[in-house]
mmCIF file of N, CA and C in Angstrom:
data_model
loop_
_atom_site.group_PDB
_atom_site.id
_atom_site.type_symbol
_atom_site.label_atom_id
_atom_site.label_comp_id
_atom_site.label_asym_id
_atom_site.label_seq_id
_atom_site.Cartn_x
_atom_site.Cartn_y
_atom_site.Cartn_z
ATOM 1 N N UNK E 1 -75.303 23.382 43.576
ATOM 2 C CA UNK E 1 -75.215 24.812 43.352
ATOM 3 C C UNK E 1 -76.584 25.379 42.997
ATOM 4 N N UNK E 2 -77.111 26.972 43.134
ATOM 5 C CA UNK E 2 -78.438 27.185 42.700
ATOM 6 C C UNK E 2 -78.371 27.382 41.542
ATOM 7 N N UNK E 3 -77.391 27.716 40.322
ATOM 8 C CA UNK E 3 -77.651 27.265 38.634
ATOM 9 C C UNK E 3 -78.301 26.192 38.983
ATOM 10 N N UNK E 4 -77.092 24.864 39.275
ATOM 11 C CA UNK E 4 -77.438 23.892 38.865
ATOM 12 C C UNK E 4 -79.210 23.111 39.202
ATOM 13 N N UNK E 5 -79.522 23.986 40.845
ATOM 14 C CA UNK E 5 -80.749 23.621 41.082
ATOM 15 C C UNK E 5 -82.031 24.339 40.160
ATOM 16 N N UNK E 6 -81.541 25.843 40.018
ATOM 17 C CA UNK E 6 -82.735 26.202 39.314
ATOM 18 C C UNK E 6 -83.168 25.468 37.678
ATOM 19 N N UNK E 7 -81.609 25.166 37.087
ATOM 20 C CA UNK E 7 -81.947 24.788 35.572
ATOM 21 C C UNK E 7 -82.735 23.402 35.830
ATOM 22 N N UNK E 8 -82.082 22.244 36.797
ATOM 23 C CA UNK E 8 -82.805 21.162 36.552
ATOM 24 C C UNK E 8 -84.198 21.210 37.218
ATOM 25 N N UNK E 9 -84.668 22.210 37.929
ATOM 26 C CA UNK E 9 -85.948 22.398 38.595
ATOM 27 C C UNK E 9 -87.103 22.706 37.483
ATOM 28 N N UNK E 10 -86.502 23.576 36.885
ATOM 29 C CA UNK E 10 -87.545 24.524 35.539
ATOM 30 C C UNK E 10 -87.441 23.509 34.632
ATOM 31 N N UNK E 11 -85.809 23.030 34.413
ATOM 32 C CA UNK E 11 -86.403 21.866 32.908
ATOM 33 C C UNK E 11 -87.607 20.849 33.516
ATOM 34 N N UNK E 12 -87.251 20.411 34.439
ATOM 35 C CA UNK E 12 -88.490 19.206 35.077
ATOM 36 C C UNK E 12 -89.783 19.606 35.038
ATOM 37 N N UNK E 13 -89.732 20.731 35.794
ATOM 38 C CA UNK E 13 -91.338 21.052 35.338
ATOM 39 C C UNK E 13 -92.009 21.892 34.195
ATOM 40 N N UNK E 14 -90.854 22.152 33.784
ATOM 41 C CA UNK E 14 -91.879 22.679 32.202
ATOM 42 C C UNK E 14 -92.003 21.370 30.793
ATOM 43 N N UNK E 15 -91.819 20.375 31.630
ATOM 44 C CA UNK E 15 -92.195 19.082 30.719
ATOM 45 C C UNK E 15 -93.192 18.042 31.353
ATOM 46 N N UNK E 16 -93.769 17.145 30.840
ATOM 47 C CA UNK E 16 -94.639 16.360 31.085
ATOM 48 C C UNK E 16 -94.392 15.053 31.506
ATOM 49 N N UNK E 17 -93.609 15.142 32.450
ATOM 50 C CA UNK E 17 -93.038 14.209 33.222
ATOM 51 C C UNK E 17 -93.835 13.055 34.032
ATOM 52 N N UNK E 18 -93.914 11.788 34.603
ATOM 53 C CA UNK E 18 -94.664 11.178 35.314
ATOM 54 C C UNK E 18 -94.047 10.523 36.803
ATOM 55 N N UNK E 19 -92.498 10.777 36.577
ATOM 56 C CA UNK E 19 -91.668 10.374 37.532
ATOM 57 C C UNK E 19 -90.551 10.832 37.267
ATOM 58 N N UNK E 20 -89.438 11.238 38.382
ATOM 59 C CA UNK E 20 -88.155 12.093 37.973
ATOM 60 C C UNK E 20 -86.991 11.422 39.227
ATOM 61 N N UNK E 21 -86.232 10.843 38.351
ATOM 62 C CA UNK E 21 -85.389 10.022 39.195
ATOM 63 C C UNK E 21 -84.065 10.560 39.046
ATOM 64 N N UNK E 22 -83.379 10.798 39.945
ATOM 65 C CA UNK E 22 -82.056 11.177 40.907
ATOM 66 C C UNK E 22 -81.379 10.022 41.050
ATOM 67 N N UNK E 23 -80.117 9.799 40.139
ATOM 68 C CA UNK E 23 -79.124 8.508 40.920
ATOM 69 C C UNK E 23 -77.870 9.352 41.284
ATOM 70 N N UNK E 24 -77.480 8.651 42.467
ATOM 71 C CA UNK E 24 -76.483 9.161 43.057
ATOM 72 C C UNK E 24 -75.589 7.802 43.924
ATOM 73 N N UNK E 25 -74.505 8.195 43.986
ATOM 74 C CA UNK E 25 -73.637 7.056 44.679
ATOM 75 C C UNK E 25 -73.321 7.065 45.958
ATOM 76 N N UNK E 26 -73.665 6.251 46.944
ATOM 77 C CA UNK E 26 -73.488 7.063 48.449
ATOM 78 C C UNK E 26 -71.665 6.789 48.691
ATOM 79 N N UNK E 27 -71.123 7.115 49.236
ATOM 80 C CA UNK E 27 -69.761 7.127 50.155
ATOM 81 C C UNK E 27 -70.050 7.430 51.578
ATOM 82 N N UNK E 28 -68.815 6.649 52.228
ATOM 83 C CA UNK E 28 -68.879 6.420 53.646
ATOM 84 C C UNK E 28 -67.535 5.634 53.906
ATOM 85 N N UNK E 29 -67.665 5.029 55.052
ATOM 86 C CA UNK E 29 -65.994 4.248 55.431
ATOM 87 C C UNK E 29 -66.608 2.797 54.708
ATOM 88 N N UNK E 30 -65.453 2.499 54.257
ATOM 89 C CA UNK E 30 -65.421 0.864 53.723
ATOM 90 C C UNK E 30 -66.264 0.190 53.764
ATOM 91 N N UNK E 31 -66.611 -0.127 54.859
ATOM 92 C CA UNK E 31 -67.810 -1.295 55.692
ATOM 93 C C UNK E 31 -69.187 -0.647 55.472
ATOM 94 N N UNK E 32 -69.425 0.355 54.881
ATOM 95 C CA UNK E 32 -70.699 0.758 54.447
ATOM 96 C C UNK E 32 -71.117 0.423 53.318
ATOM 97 N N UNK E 33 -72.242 -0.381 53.312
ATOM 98 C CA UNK E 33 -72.982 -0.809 51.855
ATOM 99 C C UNK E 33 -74.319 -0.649 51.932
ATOM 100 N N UNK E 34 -74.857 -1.448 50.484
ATOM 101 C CA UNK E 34 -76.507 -1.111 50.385
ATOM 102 C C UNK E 34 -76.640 -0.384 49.429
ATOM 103 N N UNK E 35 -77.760 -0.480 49.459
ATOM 104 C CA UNK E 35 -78.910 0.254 48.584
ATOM 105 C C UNK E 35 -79.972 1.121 49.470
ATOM 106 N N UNK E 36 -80.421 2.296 49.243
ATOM 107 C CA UNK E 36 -81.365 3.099 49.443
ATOM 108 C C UNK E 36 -82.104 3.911 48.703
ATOM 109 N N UNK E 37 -83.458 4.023 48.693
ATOM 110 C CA UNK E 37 -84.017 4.635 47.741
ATOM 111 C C UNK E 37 -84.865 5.843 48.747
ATOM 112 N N UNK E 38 -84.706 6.891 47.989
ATOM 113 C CA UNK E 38 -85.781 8.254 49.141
ATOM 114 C C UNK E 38 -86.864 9.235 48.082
ATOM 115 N N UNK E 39 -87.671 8.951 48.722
ATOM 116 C CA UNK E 39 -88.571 10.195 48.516
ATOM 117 C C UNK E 39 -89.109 10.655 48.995
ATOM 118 N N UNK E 40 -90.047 11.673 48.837
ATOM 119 C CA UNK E 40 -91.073 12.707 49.764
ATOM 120 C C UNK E 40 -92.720 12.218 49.688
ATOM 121 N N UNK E 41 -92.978 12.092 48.759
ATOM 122 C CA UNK E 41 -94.809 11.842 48.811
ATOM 123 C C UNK E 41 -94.742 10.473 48.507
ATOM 124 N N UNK E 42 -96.395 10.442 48.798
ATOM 125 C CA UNK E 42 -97.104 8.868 48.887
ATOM 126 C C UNK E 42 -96.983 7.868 47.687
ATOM 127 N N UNK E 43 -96.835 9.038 46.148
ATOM 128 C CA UNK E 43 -96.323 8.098 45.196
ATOM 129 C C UNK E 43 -94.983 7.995 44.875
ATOM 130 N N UNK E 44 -94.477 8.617 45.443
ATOM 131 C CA UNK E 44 -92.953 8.321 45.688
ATOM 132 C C UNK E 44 -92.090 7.128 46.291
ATOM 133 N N UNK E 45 -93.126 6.993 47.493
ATOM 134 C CA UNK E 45 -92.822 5.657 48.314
ATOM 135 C C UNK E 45 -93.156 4.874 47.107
ATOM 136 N N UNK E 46 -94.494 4.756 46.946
ATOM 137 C CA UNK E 46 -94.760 3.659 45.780
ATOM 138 C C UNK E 46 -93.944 3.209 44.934
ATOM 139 N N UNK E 47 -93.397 3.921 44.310
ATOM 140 C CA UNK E 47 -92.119 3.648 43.524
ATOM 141 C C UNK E 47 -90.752 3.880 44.206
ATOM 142 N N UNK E 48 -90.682 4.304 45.208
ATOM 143 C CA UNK E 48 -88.845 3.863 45.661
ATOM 144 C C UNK E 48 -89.400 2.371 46.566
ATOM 145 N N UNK E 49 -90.054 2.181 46.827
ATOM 146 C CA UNK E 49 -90.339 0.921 47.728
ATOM 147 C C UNK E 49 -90.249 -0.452 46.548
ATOM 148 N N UNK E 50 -90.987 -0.013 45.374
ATOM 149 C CA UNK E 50 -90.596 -1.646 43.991
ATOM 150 C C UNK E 50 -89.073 -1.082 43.681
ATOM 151 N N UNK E 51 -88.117 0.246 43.545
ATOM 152 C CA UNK E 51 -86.534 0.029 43.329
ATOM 153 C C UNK E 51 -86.372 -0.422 43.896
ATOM 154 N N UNK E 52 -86.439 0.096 45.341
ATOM 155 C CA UNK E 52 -85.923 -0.725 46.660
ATOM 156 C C UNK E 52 -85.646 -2.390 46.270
ATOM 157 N N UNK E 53 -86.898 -2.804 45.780
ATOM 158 C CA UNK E 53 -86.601 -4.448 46.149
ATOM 159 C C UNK E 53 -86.031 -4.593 45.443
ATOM 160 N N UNK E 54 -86.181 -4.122 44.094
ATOM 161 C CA UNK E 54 -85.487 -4.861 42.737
ATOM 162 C C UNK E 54 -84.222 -4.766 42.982
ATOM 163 N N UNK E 55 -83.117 -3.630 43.735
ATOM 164 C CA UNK E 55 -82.046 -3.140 43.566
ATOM 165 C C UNK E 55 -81.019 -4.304 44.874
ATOM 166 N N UNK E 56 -82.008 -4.060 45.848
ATOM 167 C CA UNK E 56 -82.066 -5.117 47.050
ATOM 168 C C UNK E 56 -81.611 -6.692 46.598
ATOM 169 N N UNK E 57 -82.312 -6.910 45.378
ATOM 170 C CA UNK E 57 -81.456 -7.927 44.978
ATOM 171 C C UNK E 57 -80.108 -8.681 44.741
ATOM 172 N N UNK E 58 -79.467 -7.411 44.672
ATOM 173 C CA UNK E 58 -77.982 -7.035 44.079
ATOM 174 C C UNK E 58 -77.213 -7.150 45.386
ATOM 175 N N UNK E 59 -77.850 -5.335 46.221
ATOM 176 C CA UNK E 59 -76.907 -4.851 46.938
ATOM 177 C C UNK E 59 -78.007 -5.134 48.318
ATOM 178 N N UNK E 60 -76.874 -4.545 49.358
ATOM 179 C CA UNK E 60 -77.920 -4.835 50.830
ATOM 180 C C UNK E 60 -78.956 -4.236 50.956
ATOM 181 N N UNK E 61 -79.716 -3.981 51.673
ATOM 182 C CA UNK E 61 -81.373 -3.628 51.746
ATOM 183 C C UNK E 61 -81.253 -2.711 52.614
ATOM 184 N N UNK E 62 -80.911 -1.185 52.807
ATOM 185 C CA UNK E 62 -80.944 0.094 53.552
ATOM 186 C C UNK E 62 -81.706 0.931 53.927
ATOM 187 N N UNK E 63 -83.069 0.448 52.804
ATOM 188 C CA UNK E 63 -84.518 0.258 52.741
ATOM 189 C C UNK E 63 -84.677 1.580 52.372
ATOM 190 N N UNK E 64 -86.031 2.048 52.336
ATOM 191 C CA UNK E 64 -86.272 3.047 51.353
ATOM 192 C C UNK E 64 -86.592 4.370 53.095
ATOM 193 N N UNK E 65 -86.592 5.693 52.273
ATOM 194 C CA UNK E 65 -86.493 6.996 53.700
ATOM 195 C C UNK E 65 -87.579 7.915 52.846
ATOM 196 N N UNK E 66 -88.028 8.566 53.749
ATOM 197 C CA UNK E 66 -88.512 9.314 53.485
ATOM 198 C C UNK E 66 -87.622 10.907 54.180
ATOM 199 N N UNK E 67 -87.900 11.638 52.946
ATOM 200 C CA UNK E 67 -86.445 12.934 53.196
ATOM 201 C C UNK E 67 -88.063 14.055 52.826
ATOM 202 N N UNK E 68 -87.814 15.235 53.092
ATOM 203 C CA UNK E 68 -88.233 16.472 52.963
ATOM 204 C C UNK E 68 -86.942 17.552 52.864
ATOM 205 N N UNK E 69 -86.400 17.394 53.169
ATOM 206 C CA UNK E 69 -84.812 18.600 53.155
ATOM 207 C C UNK E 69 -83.744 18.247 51.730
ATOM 208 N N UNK E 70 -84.902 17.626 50.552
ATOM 209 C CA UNK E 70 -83.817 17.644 49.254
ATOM 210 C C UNK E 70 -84.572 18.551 48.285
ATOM 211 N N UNK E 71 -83.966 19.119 47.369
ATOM 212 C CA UNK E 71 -84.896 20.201 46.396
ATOM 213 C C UNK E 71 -85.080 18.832 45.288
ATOM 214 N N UNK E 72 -84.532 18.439 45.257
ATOM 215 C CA UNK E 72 -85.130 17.608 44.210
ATOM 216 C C UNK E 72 -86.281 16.809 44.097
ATOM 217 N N UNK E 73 -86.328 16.535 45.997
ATOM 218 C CA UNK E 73 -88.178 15.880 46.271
ATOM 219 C C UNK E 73 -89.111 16.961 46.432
ATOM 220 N N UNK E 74 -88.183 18.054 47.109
ATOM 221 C CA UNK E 74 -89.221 18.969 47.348
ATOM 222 C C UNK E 74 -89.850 19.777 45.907
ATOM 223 N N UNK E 75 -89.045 20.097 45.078
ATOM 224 C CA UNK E 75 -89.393 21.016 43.934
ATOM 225 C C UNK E 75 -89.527 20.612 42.670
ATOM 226 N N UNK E 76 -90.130 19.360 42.561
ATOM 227 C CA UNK E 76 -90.494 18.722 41.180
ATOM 228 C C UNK E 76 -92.252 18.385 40.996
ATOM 229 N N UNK E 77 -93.014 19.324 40.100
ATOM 230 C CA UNK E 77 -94.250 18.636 39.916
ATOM 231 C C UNK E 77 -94.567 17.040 40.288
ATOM 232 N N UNK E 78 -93.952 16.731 39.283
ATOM 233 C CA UNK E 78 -93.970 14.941 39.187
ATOM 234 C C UNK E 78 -93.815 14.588 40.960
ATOM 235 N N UNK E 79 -93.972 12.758 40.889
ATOM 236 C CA UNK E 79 -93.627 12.786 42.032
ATOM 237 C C UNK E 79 -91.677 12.288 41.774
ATOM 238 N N UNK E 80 -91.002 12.363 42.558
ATOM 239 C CA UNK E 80 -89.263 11.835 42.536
ATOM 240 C C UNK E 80 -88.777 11.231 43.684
ATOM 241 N N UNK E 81 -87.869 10.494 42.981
ATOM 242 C CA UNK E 81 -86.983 9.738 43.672
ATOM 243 C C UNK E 81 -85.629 9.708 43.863
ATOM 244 N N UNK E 82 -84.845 9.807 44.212
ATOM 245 C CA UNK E 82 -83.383 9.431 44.456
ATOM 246 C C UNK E 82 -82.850 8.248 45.255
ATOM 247 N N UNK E 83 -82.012 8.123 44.263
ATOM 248 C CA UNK E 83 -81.576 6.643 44.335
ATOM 249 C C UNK E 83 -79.785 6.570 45.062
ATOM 250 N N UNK E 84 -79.427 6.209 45.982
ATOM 251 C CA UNK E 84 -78.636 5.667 46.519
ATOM 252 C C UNK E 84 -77.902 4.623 46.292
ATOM 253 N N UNK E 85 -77.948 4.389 45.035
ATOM 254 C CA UNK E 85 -77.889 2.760 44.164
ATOM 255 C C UNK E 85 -76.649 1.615 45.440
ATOM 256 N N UNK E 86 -75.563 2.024 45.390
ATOM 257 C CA UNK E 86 -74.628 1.594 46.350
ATOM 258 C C UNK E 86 -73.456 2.733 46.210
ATOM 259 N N UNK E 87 -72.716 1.901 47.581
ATOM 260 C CA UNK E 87 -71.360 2.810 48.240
ATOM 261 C C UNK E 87 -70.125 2.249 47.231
ATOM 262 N N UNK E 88 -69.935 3.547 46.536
ATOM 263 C CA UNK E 88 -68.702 3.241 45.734
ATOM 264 C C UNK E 88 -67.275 3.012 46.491
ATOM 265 N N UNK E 89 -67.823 3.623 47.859
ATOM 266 C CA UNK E 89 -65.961 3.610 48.744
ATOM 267 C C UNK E 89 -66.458 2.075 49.731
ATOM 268 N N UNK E 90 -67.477 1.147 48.980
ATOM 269 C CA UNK E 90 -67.410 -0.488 49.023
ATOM 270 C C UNK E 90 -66.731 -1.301 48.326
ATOM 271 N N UNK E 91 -65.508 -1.791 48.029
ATOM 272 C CA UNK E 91 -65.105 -2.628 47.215
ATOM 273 C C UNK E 91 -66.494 -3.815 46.974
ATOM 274 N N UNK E 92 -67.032 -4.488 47.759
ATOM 275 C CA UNK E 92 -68.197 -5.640 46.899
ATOM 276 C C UNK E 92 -69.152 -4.720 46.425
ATOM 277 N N UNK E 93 -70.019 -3.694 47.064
ATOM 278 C CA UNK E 93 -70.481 -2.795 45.986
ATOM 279 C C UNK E 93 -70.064 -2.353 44.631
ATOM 280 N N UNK E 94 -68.623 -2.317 44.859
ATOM 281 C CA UNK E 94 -68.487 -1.450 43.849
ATOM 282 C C UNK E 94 -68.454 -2.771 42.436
ATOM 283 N N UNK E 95 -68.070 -3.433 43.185
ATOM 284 C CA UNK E 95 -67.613 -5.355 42.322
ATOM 285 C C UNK E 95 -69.174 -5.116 41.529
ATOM 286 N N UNK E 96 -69.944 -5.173 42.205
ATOM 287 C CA UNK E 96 -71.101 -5.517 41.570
ATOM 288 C C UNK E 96 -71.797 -4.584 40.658
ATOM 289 N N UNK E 97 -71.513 -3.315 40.577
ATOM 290 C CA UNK E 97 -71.704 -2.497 39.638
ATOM 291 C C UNK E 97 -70.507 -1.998 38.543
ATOM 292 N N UNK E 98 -69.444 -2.559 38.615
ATOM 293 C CA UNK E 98 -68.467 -2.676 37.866
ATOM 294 C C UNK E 98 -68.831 -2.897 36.017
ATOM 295 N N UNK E 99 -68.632 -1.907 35.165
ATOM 296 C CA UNK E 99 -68.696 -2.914 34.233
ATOM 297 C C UNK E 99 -70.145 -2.550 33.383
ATOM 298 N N UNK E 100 -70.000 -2.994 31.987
ATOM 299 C CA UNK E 100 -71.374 -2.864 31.127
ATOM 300 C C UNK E 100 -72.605 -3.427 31.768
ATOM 301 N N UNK E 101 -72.066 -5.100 31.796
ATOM 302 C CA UNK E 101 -72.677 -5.779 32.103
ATOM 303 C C UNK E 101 -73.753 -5.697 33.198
ATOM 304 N N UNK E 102 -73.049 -5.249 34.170
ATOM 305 C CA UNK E 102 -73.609 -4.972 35.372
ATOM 306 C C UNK E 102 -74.238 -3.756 35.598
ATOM 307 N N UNK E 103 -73.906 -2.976 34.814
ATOM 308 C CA UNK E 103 -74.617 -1.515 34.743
ATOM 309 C C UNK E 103 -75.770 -1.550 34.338
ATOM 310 N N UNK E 104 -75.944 -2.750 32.695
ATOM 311 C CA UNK E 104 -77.468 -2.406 32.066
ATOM 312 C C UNK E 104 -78.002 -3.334 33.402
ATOM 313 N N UNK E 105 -77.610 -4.202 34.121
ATOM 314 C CA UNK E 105 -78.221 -5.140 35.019
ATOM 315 C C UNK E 105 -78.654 -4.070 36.009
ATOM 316 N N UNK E 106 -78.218 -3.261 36.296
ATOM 317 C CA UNK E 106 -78.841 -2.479 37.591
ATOM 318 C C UNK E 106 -79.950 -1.801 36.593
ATOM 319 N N UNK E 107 -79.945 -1.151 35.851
ATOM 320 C CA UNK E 107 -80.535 -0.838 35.068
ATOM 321 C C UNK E 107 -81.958 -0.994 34.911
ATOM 322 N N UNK E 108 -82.136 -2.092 34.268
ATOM 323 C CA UNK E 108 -83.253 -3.473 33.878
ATOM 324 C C UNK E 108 -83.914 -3.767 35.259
ATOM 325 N N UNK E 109 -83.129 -3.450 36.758
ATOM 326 C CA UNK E 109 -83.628 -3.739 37.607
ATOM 327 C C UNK E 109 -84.392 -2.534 37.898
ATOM 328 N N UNK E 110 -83.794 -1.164 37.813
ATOM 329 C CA UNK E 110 -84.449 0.149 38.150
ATOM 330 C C UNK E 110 -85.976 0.020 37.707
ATOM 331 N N UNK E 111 -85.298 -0.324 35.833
ATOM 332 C CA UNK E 111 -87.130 -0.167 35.064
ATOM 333 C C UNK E 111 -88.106 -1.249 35.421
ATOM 334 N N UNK E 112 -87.549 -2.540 36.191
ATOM 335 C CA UNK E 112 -88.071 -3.260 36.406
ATOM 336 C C UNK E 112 -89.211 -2.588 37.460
ATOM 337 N N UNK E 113 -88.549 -1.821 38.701
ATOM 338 C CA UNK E 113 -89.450 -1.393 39.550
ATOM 339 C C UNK E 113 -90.308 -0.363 39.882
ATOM 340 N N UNK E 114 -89.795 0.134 38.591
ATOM 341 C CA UNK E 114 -90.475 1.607 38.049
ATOM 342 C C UNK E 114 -91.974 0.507 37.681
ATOM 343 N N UNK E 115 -91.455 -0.119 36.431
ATOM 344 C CA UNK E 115 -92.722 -0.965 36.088
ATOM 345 C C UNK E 115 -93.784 -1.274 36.799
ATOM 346 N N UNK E 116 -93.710 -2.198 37.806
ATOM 347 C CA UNK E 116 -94.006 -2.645 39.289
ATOM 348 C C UNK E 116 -95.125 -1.554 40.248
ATOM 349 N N UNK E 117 -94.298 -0.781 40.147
ATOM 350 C CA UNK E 117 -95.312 0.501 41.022
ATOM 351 C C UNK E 117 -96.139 1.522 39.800
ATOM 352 N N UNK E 118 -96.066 0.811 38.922
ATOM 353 C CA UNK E 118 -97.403 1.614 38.069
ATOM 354 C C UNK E 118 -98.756 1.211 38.423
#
């Protein structure tokens, strides 16, 4: 919605941000899985390309895109990312993010690759 785009646009950039990450869950028919990570600029790749692998670990490898048609890559100082983590309408996707356990585990993997591309 444009509330929802203008508030999270202005909070992002009226702070001192260094990276601004978007998770989102993809859906599709059953047989769709993976992981994907997207962004718009050169340090963007940099860092969705180390999620990419870390997350790749888990789930299938859908590999990282480069998008221009999201406000969230397009309209953030910082550079951003959005994350595709996996397909919730996957039962083994979903198996694998099920749960505490597995949540701080995706997790630990995100900051892992945030880390990585510093």
């Amino acid at each position: 919605s444009t509330q929802e785009r203008s508030y999270k646009l202005n909070k992002i950039n009226s702070g001192y941000y260094d990276l601004v990450i978007e998770l989102h869950l993809n859906a599709a028919s059953p047989s769709a899985k993976g992981v994907e990570v997207l962004y718009k600029s050169n340090t963007g790749k940099k860092y969705a390309e180390q999620v990419q692998k870390q997350l790749a670990t888990v789930f299938n490898n859908r590999g990282t895109k480069q998008r221009t048609d999201l406000y969230i890559l397009n309209g953030t100082k910082p550079p951003a990312i959005l994350l595709e983590t996996f397909f919730c309408t996957n039962a083994s996707d979903y198996k694998k993010a099920k749960g505490l356990v597995n949540r701080r585990k995706l997790a630990k993997l995100i900051a892992n690759g945030i880390e990585k591309a510093k």
